[in-house]
mmCIF file of C-alpha atoms and ligand atoms in Angstrom:
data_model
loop_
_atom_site.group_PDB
_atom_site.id
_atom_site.type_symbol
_atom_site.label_atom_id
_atom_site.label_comp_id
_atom_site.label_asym_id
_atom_site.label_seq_id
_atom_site.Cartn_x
_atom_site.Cartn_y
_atom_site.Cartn_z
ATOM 1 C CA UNK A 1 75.648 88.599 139.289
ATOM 2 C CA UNK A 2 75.550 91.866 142.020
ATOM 3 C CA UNK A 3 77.636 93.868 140.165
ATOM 4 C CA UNK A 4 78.786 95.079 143.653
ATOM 5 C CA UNK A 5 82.353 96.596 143.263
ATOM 6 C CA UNK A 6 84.703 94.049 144.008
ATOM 7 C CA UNK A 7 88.149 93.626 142.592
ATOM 8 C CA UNK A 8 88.107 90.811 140.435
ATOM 9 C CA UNK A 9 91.384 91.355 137.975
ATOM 10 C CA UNK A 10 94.322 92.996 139.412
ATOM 11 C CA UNK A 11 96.810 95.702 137.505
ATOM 12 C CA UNK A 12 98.839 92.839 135.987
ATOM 13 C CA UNK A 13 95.414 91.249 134.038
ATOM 14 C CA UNK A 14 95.176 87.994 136.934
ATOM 15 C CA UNK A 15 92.024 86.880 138.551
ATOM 16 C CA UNK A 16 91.754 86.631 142.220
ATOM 17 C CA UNK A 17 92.943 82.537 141.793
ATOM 18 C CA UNK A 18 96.041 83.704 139.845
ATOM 19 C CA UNK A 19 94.299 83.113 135.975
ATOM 20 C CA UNK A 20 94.519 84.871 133.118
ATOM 21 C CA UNK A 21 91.462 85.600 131.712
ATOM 22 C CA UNK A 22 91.836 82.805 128.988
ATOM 23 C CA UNK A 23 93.109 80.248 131.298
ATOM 24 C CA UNK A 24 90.242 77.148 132.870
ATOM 25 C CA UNK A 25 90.596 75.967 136.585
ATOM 26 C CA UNK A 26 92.615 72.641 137.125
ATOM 27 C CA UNK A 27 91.000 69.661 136.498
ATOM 28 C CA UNK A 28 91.603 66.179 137.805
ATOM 29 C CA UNK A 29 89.630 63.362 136.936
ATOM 30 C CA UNK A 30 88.966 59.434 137.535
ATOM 31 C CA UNK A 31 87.125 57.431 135.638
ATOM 32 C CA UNK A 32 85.633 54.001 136.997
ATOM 33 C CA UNK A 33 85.134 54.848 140.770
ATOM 34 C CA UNK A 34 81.278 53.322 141.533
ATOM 35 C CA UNK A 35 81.255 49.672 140.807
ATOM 36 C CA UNK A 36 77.789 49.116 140.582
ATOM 37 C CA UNK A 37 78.005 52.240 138.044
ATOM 38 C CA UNK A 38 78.135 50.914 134.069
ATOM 39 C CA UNK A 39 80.003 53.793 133.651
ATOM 40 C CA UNK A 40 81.582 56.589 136.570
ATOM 41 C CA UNK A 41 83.618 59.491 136.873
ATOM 42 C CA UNK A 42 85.083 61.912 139.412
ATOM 43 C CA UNK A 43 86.085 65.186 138.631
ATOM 44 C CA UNK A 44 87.548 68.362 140.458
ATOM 45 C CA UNK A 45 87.676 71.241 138.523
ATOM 46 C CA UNK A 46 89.047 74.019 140.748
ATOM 47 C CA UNK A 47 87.112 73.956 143.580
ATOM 48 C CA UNK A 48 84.236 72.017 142.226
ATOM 49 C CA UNK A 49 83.782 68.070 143.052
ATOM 50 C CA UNK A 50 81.470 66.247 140.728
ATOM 51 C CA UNK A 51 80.551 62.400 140.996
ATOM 52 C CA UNK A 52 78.591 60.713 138.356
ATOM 53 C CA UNK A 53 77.408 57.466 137.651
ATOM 54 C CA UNK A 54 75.914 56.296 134.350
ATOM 55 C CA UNK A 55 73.507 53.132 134.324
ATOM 56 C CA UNK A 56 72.417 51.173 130.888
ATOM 57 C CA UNK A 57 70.828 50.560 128.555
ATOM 58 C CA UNK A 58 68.565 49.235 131.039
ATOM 59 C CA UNK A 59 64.930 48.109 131.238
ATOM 60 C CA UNK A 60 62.783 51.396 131.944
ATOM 61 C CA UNK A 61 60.499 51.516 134.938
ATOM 62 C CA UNK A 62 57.861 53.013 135.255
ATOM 63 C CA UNK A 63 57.423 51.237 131.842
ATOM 64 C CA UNK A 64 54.791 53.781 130.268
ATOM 65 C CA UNK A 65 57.785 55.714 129.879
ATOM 66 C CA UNK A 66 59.716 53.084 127.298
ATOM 67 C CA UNK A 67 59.792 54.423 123.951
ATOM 68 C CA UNK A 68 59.642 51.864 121.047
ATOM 69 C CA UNK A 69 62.157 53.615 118.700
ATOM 70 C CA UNK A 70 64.760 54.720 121.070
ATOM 71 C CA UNK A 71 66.187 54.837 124.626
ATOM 72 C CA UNK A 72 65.158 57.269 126.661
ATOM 73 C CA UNK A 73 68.042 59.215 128.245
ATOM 74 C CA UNK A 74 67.611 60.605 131.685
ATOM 75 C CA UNK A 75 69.455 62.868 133.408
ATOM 76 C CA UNK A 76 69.646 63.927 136.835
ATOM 77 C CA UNK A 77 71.432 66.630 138.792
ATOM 78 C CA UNK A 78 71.752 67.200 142.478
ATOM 79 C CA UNK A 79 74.024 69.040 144.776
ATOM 80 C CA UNK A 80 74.485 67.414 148.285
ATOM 81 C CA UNK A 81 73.420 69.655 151.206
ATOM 82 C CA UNK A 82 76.783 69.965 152.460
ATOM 83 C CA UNK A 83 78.190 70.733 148.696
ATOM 84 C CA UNK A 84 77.599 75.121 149.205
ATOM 85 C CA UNK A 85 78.411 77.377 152.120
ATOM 86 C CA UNK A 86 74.711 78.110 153.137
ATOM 87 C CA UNK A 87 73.195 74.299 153.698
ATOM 88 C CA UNK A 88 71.631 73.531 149.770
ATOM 89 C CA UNK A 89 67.805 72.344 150.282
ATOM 90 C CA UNK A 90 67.705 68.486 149.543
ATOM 91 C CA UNK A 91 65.195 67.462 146.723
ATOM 92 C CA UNK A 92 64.685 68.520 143.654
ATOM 93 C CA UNK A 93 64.933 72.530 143.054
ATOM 94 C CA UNK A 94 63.708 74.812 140.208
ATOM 95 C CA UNK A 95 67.264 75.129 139.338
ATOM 96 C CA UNK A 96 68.457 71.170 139.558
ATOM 97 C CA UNK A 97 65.059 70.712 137.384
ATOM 98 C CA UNK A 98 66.309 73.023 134.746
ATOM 99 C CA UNK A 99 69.854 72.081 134.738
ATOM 100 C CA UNK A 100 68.910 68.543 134.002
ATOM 101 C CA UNK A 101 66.908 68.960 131.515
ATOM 102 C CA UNK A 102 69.145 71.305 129.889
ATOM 103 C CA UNK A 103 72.009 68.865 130.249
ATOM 104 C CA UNK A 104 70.225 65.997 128.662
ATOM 105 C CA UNK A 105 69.627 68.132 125.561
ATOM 106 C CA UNK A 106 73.333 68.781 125.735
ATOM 107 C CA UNK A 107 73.764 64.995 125.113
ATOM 108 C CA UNK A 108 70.494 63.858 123.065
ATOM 109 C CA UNK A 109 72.352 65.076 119.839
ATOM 110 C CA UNK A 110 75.774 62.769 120.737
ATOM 111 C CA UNK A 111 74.219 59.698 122.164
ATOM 112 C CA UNK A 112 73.209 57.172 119.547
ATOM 113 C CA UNK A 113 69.614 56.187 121.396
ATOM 114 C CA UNK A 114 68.593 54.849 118.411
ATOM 115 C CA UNK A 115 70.457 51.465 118.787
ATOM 116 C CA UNK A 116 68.499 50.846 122.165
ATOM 117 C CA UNK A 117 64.807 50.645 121.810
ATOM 118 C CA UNK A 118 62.571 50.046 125.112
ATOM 119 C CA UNK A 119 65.525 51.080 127.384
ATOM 120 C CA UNK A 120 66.701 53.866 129.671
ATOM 121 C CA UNK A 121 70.116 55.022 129.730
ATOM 122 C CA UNK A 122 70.264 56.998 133.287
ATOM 123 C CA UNK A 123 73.288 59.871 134.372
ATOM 124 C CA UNK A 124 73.160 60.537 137.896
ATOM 125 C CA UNK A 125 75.163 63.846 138.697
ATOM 126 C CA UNK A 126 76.000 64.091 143.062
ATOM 127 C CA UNK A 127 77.448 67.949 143.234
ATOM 128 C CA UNK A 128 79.728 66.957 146.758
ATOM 129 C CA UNK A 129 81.298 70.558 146.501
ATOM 130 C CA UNK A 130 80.392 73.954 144.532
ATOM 131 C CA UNK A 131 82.539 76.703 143.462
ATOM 132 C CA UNK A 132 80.141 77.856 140.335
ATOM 133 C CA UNK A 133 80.352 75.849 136.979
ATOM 134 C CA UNK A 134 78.386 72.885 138.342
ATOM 135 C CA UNK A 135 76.672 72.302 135.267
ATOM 136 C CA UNK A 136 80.025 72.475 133.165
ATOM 137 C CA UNK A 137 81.590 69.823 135.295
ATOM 138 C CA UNK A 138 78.858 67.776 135.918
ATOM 139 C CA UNK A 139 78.565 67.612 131.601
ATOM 140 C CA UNK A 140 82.297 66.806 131.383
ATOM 141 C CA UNK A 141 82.043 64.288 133.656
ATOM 142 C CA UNK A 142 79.338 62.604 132.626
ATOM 143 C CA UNK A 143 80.938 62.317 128.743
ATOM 144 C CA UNK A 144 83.361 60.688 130.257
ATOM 145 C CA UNK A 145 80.829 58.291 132.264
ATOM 146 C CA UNK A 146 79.037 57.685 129.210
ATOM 147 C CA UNK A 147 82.036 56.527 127.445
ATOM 148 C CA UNK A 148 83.032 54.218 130.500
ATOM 149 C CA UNK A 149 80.052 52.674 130.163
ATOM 150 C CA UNK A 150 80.598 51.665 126.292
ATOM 151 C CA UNK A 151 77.435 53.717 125.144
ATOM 152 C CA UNK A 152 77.788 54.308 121.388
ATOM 153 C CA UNK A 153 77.954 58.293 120.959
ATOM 154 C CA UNK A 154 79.025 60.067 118.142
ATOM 155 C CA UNK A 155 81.872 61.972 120.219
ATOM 156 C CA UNK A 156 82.169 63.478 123.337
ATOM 157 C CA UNK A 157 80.423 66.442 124.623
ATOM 158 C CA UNK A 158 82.740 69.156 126.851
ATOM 159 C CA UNK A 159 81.450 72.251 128.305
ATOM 160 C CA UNK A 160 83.155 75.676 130.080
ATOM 161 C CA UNK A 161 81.577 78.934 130.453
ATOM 162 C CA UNK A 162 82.764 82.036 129.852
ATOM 163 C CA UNK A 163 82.099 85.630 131.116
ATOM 164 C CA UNK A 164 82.165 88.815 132.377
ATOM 165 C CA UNK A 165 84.160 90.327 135.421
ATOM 166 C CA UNK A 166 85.223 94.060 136.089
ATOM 167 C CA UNK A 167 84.316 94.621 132.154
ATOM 168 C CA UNK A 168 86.759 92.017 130.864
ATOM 169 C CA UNK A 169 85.695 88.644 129.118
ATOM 170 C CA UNK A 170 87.020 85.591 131.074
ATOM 171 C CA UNK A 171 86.611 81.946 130.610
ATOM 172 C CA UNK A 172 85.254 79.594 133.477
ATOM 173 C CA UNK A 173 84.143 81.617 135.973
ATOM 174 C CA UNK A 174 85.035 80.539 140.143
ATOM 175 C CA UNK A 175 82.823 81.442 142.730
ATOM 176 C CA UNK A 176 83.377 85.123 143.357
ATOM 177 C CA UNK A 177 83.408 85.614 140.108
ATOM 178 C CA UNK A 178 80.085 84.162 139.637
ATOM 179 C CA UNK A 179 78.979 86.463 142.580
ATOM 180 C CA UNK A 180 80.266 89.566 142.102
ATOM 181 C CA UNK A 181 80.876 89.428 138.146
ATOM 182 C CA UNK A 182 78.720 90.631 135.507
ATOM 183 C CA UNK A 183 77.841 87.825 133.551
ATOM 184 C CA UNK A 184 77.860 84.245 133.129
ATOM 185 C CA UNK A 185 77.478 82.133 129.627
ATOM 186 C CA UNK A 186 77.587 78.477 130.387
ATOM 187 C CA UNK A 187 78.478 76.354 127.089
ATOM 188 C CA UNK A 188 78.585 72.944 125.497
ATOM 189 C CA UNK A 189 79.835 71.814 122.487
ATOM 190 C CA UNK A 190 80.279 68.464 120.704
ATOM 191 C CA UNK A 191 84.046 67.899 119.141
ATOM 192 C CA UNK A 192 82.894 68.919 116.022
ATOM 193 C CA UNK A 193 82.221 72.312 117.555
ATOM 194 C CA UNK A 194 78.477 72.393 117.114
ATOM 195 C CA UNK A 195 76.886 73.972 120.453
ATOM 196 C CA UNK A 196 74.625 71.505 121.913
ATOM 197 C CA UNK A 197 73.907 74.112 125.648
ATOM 198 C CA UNK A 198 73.721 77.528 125.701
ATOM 199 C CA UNK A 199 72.865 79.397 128.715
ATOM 200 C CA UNK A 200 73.109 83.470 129.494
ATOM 201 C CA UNK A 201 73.081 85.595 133.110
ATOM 202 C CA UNK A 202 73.655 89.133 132.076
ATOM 203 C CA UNK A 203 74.024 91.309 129.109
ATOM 204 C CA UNK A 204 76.960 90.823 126.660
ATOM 205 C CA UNK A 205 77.478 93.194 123.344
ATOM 206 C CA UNK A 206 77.831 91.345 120.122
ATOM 207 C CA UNK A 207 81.070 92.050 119.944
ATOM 208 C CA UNK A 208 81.911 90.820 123.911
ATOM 209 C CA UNK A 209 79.838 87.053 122.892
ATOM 210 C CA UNK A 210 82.136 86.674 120.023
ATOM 211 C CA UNK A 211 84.960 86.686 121.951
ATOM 212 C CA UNK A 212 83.787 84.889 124.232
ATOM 213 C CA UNK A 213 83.404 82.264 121.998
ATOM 214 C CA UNK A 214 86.462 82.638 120.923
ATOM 215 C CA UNK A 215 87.375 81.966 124.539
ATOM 216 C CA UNK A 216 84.974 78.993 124.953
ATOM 217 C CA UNK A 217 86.569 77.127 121.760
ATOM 218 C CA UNK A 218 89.664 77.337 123.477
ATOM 219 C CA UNK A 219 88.695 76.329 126.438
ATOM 220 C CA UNK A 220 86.722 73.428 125.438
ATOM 221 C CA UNK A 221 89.551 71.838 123.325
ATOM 222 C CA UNK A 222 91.653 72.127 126.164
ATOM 223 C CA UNK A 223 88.931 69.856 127.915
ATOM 224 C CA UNK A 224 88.304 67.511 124.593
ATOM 225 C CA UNK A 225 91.964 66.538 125.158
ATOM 226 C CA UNK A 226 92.093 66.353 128.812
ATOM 227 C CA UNK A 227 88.876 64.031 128.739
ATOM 228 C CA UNK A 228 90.671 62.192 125.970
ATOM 229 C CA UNK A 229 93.605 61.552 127.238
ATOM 230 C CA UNK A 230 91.897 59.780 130.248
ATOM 231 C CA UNK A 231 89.899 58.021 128.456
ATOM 232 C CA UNK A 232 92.465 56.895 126.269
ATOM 233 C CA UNK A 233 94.627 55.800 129.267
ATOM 234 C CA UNK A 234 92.133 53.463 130.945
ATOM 235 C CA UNK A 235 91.079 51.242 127.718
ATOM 236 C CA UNK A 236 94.621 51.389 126.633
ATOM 237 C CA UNK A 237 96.158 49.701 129.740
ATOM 238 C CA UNK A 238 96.262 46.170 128.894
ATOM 239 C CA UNK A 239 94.533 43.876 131.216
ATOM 240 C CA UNK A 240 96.543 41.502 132.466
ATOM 241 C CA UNK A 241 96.394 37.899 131.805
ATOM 242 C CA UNK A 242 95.718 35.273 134.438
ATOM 243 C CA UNK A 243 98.884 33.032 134.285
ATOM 244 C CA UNK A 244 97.635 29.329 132.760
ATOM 245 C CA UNK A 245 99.555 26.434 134.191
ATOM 246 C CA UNK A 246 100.443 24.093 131.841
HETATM 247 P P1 ADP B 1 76.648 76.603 138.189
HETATM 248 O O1 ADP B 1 77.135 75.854 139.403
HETATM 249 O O2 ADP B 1 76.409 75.698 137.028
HETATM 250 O O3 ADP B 1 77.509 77.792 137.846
HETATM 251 P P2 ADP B 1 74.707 78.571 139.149
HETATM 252 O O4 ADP B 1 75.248 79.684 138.299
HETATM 253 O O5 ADP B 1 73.230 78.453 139.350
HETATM 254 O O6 ADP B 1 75.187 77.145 138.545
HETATM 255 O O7 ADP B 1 75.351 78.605 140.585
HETATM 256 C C1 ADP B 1 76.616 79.130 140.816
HETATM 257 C C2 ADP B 1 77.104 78.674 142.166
HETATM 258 O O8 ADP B 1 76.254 79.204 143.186
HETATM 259 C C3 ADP B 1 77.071 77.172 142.389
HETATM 260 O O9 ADP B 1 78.160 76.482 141.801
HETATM 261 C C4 ADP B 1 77.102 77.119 143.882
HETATM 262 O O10 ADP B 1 78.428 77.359 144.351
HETATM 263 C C5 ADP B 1 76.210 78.289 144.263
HETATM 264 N N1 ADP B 1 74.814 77.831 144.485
HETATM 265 C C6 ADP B 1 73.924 77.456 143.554
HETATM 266 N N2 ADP B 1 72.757 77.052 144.109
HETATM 267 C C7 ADP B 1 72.911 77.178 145.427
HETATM 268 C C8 ADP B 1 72.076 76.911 146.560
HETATM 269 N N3 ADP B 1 70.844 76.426 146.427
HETATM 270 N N4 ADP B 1 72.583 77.181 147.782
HETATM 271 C C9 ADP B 1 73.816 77.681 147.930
HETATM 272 N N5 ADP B 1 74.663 77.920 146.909
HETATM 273 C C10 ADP B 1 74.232 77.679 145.677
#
């Protein structure tokens, strides 16, 4: 957020990448890529390349940290040196810190913990490549980690952030946006629309964070069904039965 004077939407209303402002990045996923994962996904949204494995319910170590009413969910975010332009630190950050624990709140309301006393259920989040909107991806992905793994959740949890760039409000901000733009509202929602992440760079009127929730809805349902319809395609596919000789 410089506010340095960049062009960021051209005379025809497009963003530098071609978008309107109401339009997300591409996004391709797979689902089941780590084997010793319960539960994985890969996901590219625009420039962005997110890998996360989900493990559990599992037994919690250190155990001082078991909790006799309900799992404890864990979540943990970390870009990989070579994932930014300028090298990114390895180890834990002030910012990796905060996004984790703010992404675990985005799920504690979804996942039903409950049903596992005494046990951990762990996301790991690798960031292999950044283009702004880690966070987002990272949370989309890992909803559909959690559901690869078969843990019980009330629905799934999608996230997109919206924003503003040369005065307009966009949705899902890219890189130079992020940069150069004026601010940046990172968002999660469960499919029943309530907001379970809520984060703010910059100053928005009122009336300029209504529509950008107005933007965000959008947005996210676009995700809902693009997470759905993956999901739906891998436990769909029937598995195929060994021939028996008889
Ligand atoms: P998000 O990726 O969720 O939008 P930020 O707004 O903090 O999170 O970061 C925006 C972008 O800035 C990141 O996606 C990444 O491209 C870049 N970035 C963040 N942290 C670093 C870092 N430590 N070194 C280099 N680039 C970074």
């Amino acid at each position: 957020m410089s506010g340095k004077s960049v062009k960021l939407i051209n005379d025809d209303g497009l963003r530098l990448d071609g978008r309107h402002a109401d339009e997300i990045r591409p996004m391709k996923i797979e689902i089941g890529v780590l084997s010793r994962a319960d539960g994985s996904c890969y996901l590219e949204w625009g420039r962005n390349k997110v890998l996360v494995g989900v493990f559990g319910p599992r037994e919690v170590h250190p155990r001082r940290s078991q909790r006799a009413d309900t799992a404890v969910i864990r979540y943990k975010y970390n870009m990989a040196s070579f994932s930014t332009e300028d090298r990114a630190r390895p180890g834990p950050s002030r910012r990796s810190i905060e996004i984790s624990k703010v992404s675990r709140e985005a799920f504690e309301p979804v996942i039903m913990a409950e049903l596992f006393p005494k046990t951990a259920i762990d996301i790991f989040v690798e960031v292999l490549q950044a283009d702004a909107g880690t966070r987002t991806a990272a949370i989309n992905a890992s909803s559909i980690a959690l559901a690869d793994a078969g843990i019980p959740m009330k629905g799934l949890v999608t996230s997109c952030a919206f924003g503003k760039v040369d005065g307009q409000i966009v949705l899902d901000l890219n890189k130079e946006e992020d940069n150069y733009g004026e601010a940046d509202f990172p968002v999660a929602m469960t499919q029943d629309g309530e907001i379970t992440l809520l984060q703010m760079d910059g100053n928005l009127t009122p009336d300029e964070i209504r529509k950008g929730f107005e933007l965000v809805k959008k947005g996210c349902k676009e995700i809902l069904e693009i997470q759905q319809a993956v999901l739906r395609k891998k436990f769909e596919t029937p598995v195929e039965e060994p021939e028996v000789e008889t």
